[in-house]
Coordinates of C-alpha atoms and ligand atoms in Angstrom, one line a residue:
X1 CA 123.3 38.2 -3.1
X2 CA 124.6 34.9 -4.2
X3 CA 124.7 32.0 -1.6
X4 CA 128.2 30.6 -0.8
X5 CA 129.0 27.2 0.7
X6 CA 132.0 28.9 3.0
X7 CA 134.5 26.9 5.1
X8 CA 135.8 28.1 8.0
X9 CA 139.1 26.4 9.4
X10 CA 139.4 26.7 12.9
X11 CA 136.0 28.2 13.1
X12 CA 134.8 26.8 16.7
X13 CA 137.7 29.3 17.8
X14 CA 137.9 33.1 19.0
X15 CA 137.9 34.6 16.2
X16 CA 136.4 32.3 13.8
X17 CA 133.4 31.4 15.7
X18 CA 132.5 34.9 15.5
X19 CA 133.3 34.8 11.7
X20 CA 130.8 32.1 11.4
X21 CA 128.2 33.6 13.3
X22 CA 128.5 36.9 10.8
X23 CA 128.7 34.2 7.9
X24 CA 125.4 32.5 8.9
X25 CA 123.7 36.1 9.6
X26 CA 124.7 37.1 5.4
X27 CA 122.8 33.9 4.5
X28 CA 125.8 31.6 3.5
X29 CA 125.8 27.7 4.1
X30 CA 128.9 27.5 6.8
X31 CA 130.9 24.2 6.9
X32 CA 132.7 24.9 10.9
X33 CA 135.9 22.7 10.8
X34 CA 137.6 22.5 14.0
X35 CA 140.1 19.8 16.4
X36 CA 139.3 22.1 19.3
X37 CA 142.9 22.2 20.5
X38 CA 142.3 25.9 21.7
X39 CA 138.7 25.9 21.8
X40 CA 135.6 24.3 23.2
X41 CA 131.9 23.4 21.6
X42 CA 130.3 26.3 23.9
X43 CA 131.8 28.8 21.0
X44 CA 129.5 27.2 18.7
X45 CA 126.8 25.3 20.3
X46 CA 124.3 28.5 19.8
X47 CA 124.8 28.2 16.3
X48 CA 123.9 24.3 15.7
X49 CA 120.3 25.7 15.9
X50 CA 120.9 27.0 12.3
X51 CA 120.3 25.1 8.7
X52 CA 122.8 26.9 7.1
X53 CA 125.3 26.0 9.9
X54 CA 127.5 22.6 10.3
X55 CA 130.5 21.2 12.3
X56 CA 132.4 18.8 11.5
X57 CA 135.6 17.8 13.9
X58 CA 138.6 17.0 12.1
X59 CA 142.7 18.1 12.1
X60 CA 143.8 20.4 9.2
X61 CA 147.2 18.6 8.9
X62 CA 145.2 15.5 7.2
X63 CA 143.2 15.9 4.0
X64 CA 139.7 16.3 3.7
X65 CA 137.0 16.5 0.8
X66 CA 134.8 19.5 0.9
X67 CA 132.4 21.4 -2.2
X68 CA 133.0 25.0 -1.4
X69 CA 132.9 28.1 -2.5
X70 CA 135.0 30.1 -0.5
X71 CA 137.7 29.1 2.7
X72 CA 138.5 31.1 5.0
X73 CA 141.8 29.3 6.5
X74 CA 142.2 30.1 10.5
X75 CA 143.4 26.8 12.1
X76 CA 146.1 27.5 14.7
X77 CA 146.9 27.7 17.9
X78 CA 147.5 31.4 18.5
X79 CA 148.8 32.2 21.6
X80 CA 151.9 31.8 22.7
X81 CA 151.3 29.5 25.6
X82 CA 149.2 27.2 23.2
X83 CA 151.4 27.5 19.8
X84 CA 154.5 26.6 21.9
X85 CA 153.0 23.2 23.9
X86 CA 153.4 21.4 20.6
X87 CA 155.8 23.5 18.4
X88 CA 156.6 20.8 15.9
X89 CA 152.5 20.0 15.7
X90 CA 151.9 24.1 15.2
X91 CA 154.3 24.3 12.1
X92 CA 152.6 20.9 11.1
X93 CA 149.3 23.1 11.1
X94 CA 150.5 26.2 9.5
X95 CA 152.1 24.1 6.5
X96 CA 150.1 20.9 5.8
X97 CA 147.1 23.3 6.5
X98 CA 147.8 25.3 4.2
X99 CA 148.9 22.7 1.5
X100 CA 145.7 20.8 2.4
X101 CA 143.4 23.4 2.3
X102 CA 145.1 25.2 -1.1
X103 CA 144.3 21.9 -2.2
X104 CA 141.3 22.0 -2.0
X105 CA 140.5 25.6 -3.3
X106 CA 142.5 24.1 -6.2
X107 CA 140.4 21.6 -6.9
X108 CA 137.0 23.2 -6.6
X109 CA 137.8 26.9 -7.7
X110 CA 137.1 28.6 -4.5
X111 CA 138.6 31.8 -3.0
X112 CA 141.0 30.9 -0.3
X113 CA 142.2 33.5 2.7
X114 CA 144.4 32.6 4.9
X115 CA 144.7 34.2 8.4
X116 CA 148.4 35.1 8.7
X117 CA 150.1 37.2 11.6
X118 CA 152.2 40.3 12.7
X119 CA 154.2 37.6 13.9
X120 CA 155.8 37.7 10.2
X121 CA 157.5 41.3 11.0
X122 CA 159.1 39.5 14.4
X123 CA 160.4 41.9 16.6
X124 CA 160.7 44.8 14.0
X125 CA 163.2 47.2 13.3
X126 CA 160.6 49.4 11.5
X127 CA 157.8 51.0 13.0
X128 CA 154.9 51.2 12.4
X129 CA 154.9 48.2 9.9
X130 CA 153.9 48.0 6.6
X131 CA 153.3 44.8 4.6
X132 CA 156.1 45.7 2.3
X133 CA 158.5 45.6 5.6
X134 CA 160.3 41.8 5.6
X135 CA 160.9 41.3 9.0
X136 CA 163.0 40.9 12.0
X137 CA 162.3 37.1 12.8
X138 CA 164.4 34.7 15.0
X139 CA 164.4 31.4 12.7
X140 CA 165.6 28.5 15.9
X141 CA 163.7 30.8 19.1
X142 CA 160.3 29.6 20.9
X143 CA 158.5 31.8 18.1
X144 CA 159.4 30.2 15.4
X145 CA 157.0 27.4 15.2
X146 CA 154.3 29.9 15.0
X147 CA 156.3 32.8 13.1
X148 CA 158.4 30.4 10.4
X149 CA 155.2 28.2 10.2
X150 CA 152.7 31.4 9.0
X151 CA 155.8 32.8 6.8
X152 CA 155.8 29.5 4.9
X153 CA 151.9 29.9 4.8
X154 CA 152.5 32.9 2.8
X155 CA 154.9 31.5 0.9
X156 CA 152.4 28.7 0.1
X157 CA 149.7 31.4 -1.2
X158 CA 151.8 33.0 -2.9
X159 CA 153.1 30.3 -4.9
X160 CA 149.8 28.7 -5.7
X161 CA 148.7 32.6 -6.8
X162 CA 151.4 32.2 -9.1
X163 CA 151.7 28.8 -10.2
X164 CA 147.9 27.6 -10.3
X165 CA 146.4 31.1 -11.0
X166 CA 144.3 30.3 -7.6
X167 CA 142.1 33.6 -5.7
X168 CA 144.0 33.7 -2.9
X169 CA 143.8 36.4 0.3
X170 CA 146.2 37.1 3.1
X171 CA 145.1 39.0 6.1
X172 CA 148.0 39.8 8.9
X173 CA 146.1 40.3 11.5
X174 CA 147.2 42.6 14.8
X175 CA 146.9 41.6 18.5
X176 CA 143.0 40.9 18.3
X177 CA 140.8 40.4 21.8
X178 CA 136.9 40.5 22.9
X179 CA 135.0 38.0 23.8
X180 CA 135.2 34.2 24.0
X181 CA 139.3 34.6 24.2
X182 CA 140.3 31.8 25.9
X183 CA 140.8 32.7 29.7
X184 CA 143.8 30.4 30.1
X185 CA 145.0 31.2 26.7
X186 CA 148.1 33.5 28.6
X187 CA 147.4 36.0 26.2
X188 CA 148.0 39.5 27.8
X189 CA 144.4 40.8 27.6
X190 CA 142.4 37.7 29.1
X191 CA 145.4 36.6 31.6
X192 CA 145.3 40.7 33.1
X193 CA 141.4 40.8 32.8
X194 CA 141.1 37.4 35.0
X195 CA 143.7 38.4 37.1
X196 CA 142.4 41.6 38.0
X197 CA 139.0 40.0 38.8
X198 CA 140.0 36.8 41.1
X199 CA 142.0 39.8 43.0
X200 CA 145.6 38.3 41.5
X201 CA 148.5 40.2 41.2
X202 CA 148.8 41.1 37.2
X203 CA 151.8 39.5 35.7
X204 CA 153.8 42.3 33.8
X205 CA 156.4 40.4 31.3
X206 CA 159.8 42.9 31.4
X207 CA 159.3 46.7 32.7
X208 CA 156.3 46.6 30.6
X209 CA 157.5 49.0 28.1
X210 CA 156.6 46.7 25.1
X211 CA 154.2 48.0 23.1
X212 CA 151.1 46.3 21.7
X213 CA 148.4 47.7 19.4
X214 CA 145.4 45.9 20.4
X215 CA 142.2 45.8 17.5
X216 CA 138.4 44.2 18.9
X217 CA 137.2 41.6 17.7
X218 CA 134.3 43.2 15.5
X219 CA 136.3 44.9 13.6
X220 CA 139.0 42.6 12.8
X221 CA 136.3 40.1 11.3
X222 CA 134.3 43.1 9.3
X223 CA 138.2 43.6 8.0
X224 CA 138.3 40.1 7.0
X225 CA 135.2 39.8 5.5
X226 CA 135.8 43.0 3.2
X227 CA 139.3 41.4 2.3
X228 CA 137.8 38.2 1.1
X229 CA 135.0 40.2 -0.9
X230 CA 138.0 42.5 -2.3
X231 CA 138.3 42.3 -5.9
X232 CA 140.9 44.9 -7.7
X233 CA 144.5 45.4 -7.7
X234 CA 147.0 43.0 -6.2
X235 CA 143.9 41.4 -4.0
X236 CA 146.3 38.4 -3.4
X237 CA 149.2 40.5 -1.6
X238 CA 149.1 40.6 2.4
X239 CA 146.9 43.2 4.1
X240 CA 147.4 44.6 7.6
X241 CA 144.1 44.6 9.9
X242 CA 144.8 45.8 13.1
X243 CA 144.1 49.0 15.1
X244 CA 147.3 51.8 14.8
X245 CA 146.8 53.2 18.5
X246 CA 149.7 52.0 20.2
X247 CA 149.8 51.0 24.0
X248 CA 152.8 49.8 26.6
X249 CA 152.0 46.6 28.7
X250 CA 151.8 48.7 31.5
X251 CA 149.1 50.8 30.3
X252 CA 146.7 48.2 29.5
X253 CA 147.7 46.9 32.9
X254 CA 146.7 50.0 34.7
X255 CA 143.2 50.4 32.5
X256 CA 142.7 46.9 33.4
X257 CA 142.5 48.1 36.9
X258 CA 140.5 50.9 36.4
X259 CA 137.8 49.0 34.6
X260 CA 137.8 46.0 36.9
X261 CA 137.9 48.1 39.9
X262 CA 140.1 45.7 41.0
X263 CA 142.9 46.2 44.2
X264 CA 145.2 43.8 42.4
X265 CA 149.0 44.8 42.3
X266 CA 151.3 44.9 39.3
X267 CA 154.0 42.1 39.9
X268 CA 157.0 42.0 37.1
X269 CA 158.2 38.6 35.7
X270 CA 161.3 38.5 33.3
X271 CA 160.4 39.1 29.9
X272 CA 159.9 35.8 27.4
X273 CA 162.6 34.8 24.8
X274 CA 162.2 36.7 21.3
X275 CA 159.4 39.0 22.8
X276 CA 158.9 42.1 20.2
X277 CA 159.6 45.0 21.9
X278 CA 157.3 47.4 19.5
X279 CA 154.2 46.4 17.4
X280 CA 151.9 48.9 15.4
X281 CA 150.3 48.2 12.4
X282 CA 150.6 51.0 9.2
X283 CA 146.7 50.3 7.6
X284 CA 147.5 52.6 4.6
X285 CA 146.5 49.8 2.8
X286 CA 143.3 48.4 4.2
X287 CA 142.0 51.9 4.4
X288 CA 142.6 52.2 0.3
X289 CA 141.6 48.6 -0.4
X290 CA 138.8 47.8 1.4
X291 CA 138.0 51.4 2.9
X292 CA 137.9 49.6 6.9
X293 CA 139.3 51.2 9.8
X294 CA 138.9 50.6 13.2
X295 CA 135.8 51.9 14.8
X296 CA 136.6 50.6 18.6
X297 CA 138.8 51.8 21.1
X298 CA 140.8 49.9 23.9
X299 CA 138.8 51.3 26.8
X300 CA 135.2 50.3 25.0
X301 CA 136.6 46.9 23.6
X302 CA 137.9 46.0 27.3
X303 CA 134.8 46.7 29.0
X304 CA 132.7 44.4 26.6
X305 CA 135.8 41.8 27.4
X306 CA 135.7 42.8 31.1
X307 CA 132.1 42.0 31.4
X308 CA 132.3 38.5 29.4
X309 CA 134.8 37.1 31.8
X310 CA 132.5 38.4 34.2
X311 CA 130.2 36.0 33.2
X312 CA 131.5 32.7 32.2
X313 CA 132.1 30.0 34.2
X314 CA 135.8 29.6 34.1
X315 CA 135.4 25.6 35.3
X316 CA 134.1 24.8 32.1
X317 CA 136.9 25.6 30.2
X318 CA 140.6 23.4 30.0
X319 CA 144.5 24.2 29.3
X320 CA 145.2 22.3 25.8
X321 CA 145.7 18.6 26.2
X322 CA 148.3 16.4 25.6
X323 CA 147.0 14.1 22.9
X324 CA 147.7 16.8 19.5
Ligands
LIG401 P1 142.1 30.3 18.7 O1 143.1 29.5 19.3 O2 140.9 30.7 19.5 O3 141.5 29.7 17.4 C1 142.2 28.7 16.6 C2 141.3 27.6 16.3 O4 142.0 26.6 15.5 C3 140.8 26.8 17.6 O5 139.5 26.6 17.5 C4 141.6 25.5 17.5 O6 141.0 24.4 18.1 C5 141.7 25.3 16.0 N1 142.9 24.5 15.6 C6 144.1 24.5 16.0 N2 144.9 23.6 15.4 C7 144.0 22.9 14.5 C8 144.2 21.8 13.6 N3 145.4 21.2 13.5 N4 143.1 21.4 12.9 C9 141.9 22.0 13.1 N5 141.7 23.0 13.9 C10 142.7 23.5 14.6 O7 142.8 31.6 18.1 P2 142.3 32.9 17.4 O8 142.8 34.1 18.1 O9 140.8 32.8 17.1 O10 143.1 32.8 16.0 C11 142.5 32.4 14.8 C12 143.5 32.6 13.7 O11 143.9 34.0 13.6 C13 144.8 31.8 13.9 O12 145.2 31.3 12.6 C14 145.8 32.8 14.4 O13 147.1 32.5 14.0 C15 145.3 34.1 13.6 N6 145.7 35.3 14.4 C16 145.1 35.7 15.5 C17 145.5 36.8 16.2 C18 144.8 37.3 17.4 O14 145.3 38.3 18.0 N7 143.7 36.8 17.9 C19 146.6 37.5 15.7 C20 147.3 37.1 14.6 C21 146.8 36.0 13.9
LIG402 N1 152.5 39.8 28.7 C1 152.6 40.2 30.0 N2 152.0 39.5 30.9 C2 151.2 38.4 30.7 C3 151.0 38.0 29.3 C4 151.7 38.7 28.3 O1 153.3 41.2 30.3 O2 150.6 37.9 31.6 C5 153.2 40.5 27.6 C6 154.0 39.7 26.7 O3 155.3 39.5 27.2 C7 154.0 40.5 25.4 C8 152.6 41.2 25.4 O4 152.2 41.1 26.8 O5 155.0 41.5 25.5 C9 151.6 40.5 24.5 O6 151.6 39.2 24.8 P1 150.6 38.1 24.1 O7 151.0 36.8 24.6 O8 149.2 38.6 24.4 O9 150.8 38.3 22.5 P2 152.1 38.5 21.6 O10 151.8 39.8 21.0 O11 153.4 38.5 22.4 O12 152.0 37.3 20.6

């Protein structure tokens, strides 16, 4: 196997801290780039034991010169509570990340994926969705920061694909939990899981009818890491990753309970601005292109998740802070 140098935007954060531990296992020299907005040093303080592992702290929205190989582009806030404290800096991230980091790729002839979102398809009017479905999003809402700002990501890859012939890859990933979410991220799966455990009521958005399809963290990054290694038809066009089995609010927030054993009740808050009422992914795709599927269901994925938050110290960790 040849040794990449692989940089990892974002990589002290959920997801991509557990892409650079998989990175570091497969041998590659992993450049960690990270503000930590929505993340903290913990995520990645096991891994500065490693040779083939470095961090460096810097914003995505400002240039920087890197020799890489590969770039694996995951810089954002991601949850709503986080991507809407700063709207103006999130679409600042999405945009000048993306410019600064296809920049880059440009200019040392690496492969470049970029970690886009459901959030393209909005609230969608077709269901499941498929990546050839264009969306259903709300251009001026409190989404749009983080929606608009991925979409012009896309647009971004795209146009580098066709204009400077550069490797691109575009994942859209699903609603992705496990461990190391962020407890105070608001995000549906850690806000019910800590709920449920300090013995809070659980906060149900709306009559909890909105469906979410909710994919572990395991095998969203395998899905990833296939995707970048893709080469064959149209490896530059967006690919779903998510898992297909669909669940309502309410029944995550009743399996919650079950697996917490917790005596928490269910309280219902109005439901957010622009919240989409449906969400499935249609993997037709991934399954052909890089022959992934899920292989972990809600119940199993939640336990792991259950027994993290278990574990943590929640004092360690902070809300974002002002100064982004
Ligand atoms: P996260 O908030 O844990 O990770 C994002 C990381 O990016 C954090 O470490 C944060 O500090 C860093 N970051 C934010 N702004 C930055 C900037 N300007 N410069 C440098 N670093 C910056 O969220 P996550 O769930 O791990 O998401 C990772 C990526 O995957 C994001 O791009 C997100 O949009 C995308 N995504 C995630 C999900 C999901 O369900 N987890 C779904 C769709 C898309
Ligand atoms: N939600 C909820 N209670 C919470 C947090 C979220 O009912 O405490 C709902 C939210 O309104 C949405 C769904 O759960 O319908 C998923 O929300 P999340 O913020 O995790 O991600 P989204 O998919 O909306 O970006």
């Amino acid at each position: 196997m040849t040794i990449k140098r692989v940089l990892v935007t974002g990589g002290a954060g959920f997801l991509g801290s557990h892409l650079c531990e998989r990175l570091i296992q497969q041998g590659h020299d992993i450049i960690c780039l990270d503000n930590f907005f929505t993340s903290q040093k913990s995520n990645v303080q096991h891994l500065l034991q490693y040779n083939n592992f470095e961090l460096i702290r810097h914003d995505v929205t400002h240039p920087i010169w890197l020799e890489v190989d590969e770039i694996y582009n995951l810089a954002c806030p991601a949850a709503p509570g986080h991507y809407q404290f700063n709207p103006i800096k999130t679409m600042k991230t999405s945009v000048m990340g993306a410019i600064n980091t296809l920049g880059m790729a440009k200019r040392c002839g690496a492969r470049i994926l970029q970690a886009s979102t459901s959030e393209v398809y909005g609230d969608p009017t077709v269901h499941p969705q498929p990546e050839s479905y264009r969306g259903n999003v709300n251009p001026i809402g409190p989404r749009a920061c983080y929606d608009e700002g991925k979409r012009a990501a896309e647009t971004l890859f795209s146009d580098y694909h066709r204009r400077h012939q550069l490797d691109t890859r575009v994942v859209r990933i699903f609603n992705t939990y496990g461990p190391r979410m962020h407890p105070f991220d608001g995000r549906v799966v850690s806000n019910f899981i800590i709920q449920a455990l300090r013995g809070e009521d659980i906060t149900i958005f709306g009559d909890g009818s909105q469906t979410r399809s909710f994919c572990y963290r395991d095998d969203l990054v395998e899905g990833i890491i296939r995707l970048m290694a893709y080469e064959g038809d149209d490896e530059h066009m967006p690919v779903n990753i998510g898992n297909p089995n669909e669940f309502t609010i309410k029944q995550l927030a009743e399996l919650t309970l079950k697996l917490t054993a917790s005596s928490s009740k269910i309280e219902y808050k109005p439901l957010p601005e622009d919240d989409p009422l449906q969400r499935q992914p249609d993997i037709t795709r991934a399954k052909a292109l890089l022959d992934w599927e899920p292989t972990i269901e809600l119940e199993e994925g939640l336990a792991h998740t259950i027994e993290y938050f278990r574990a943590i110290d929640l004092s360690d960790y902070r809300a974002p802070t002002p100064n982004h």
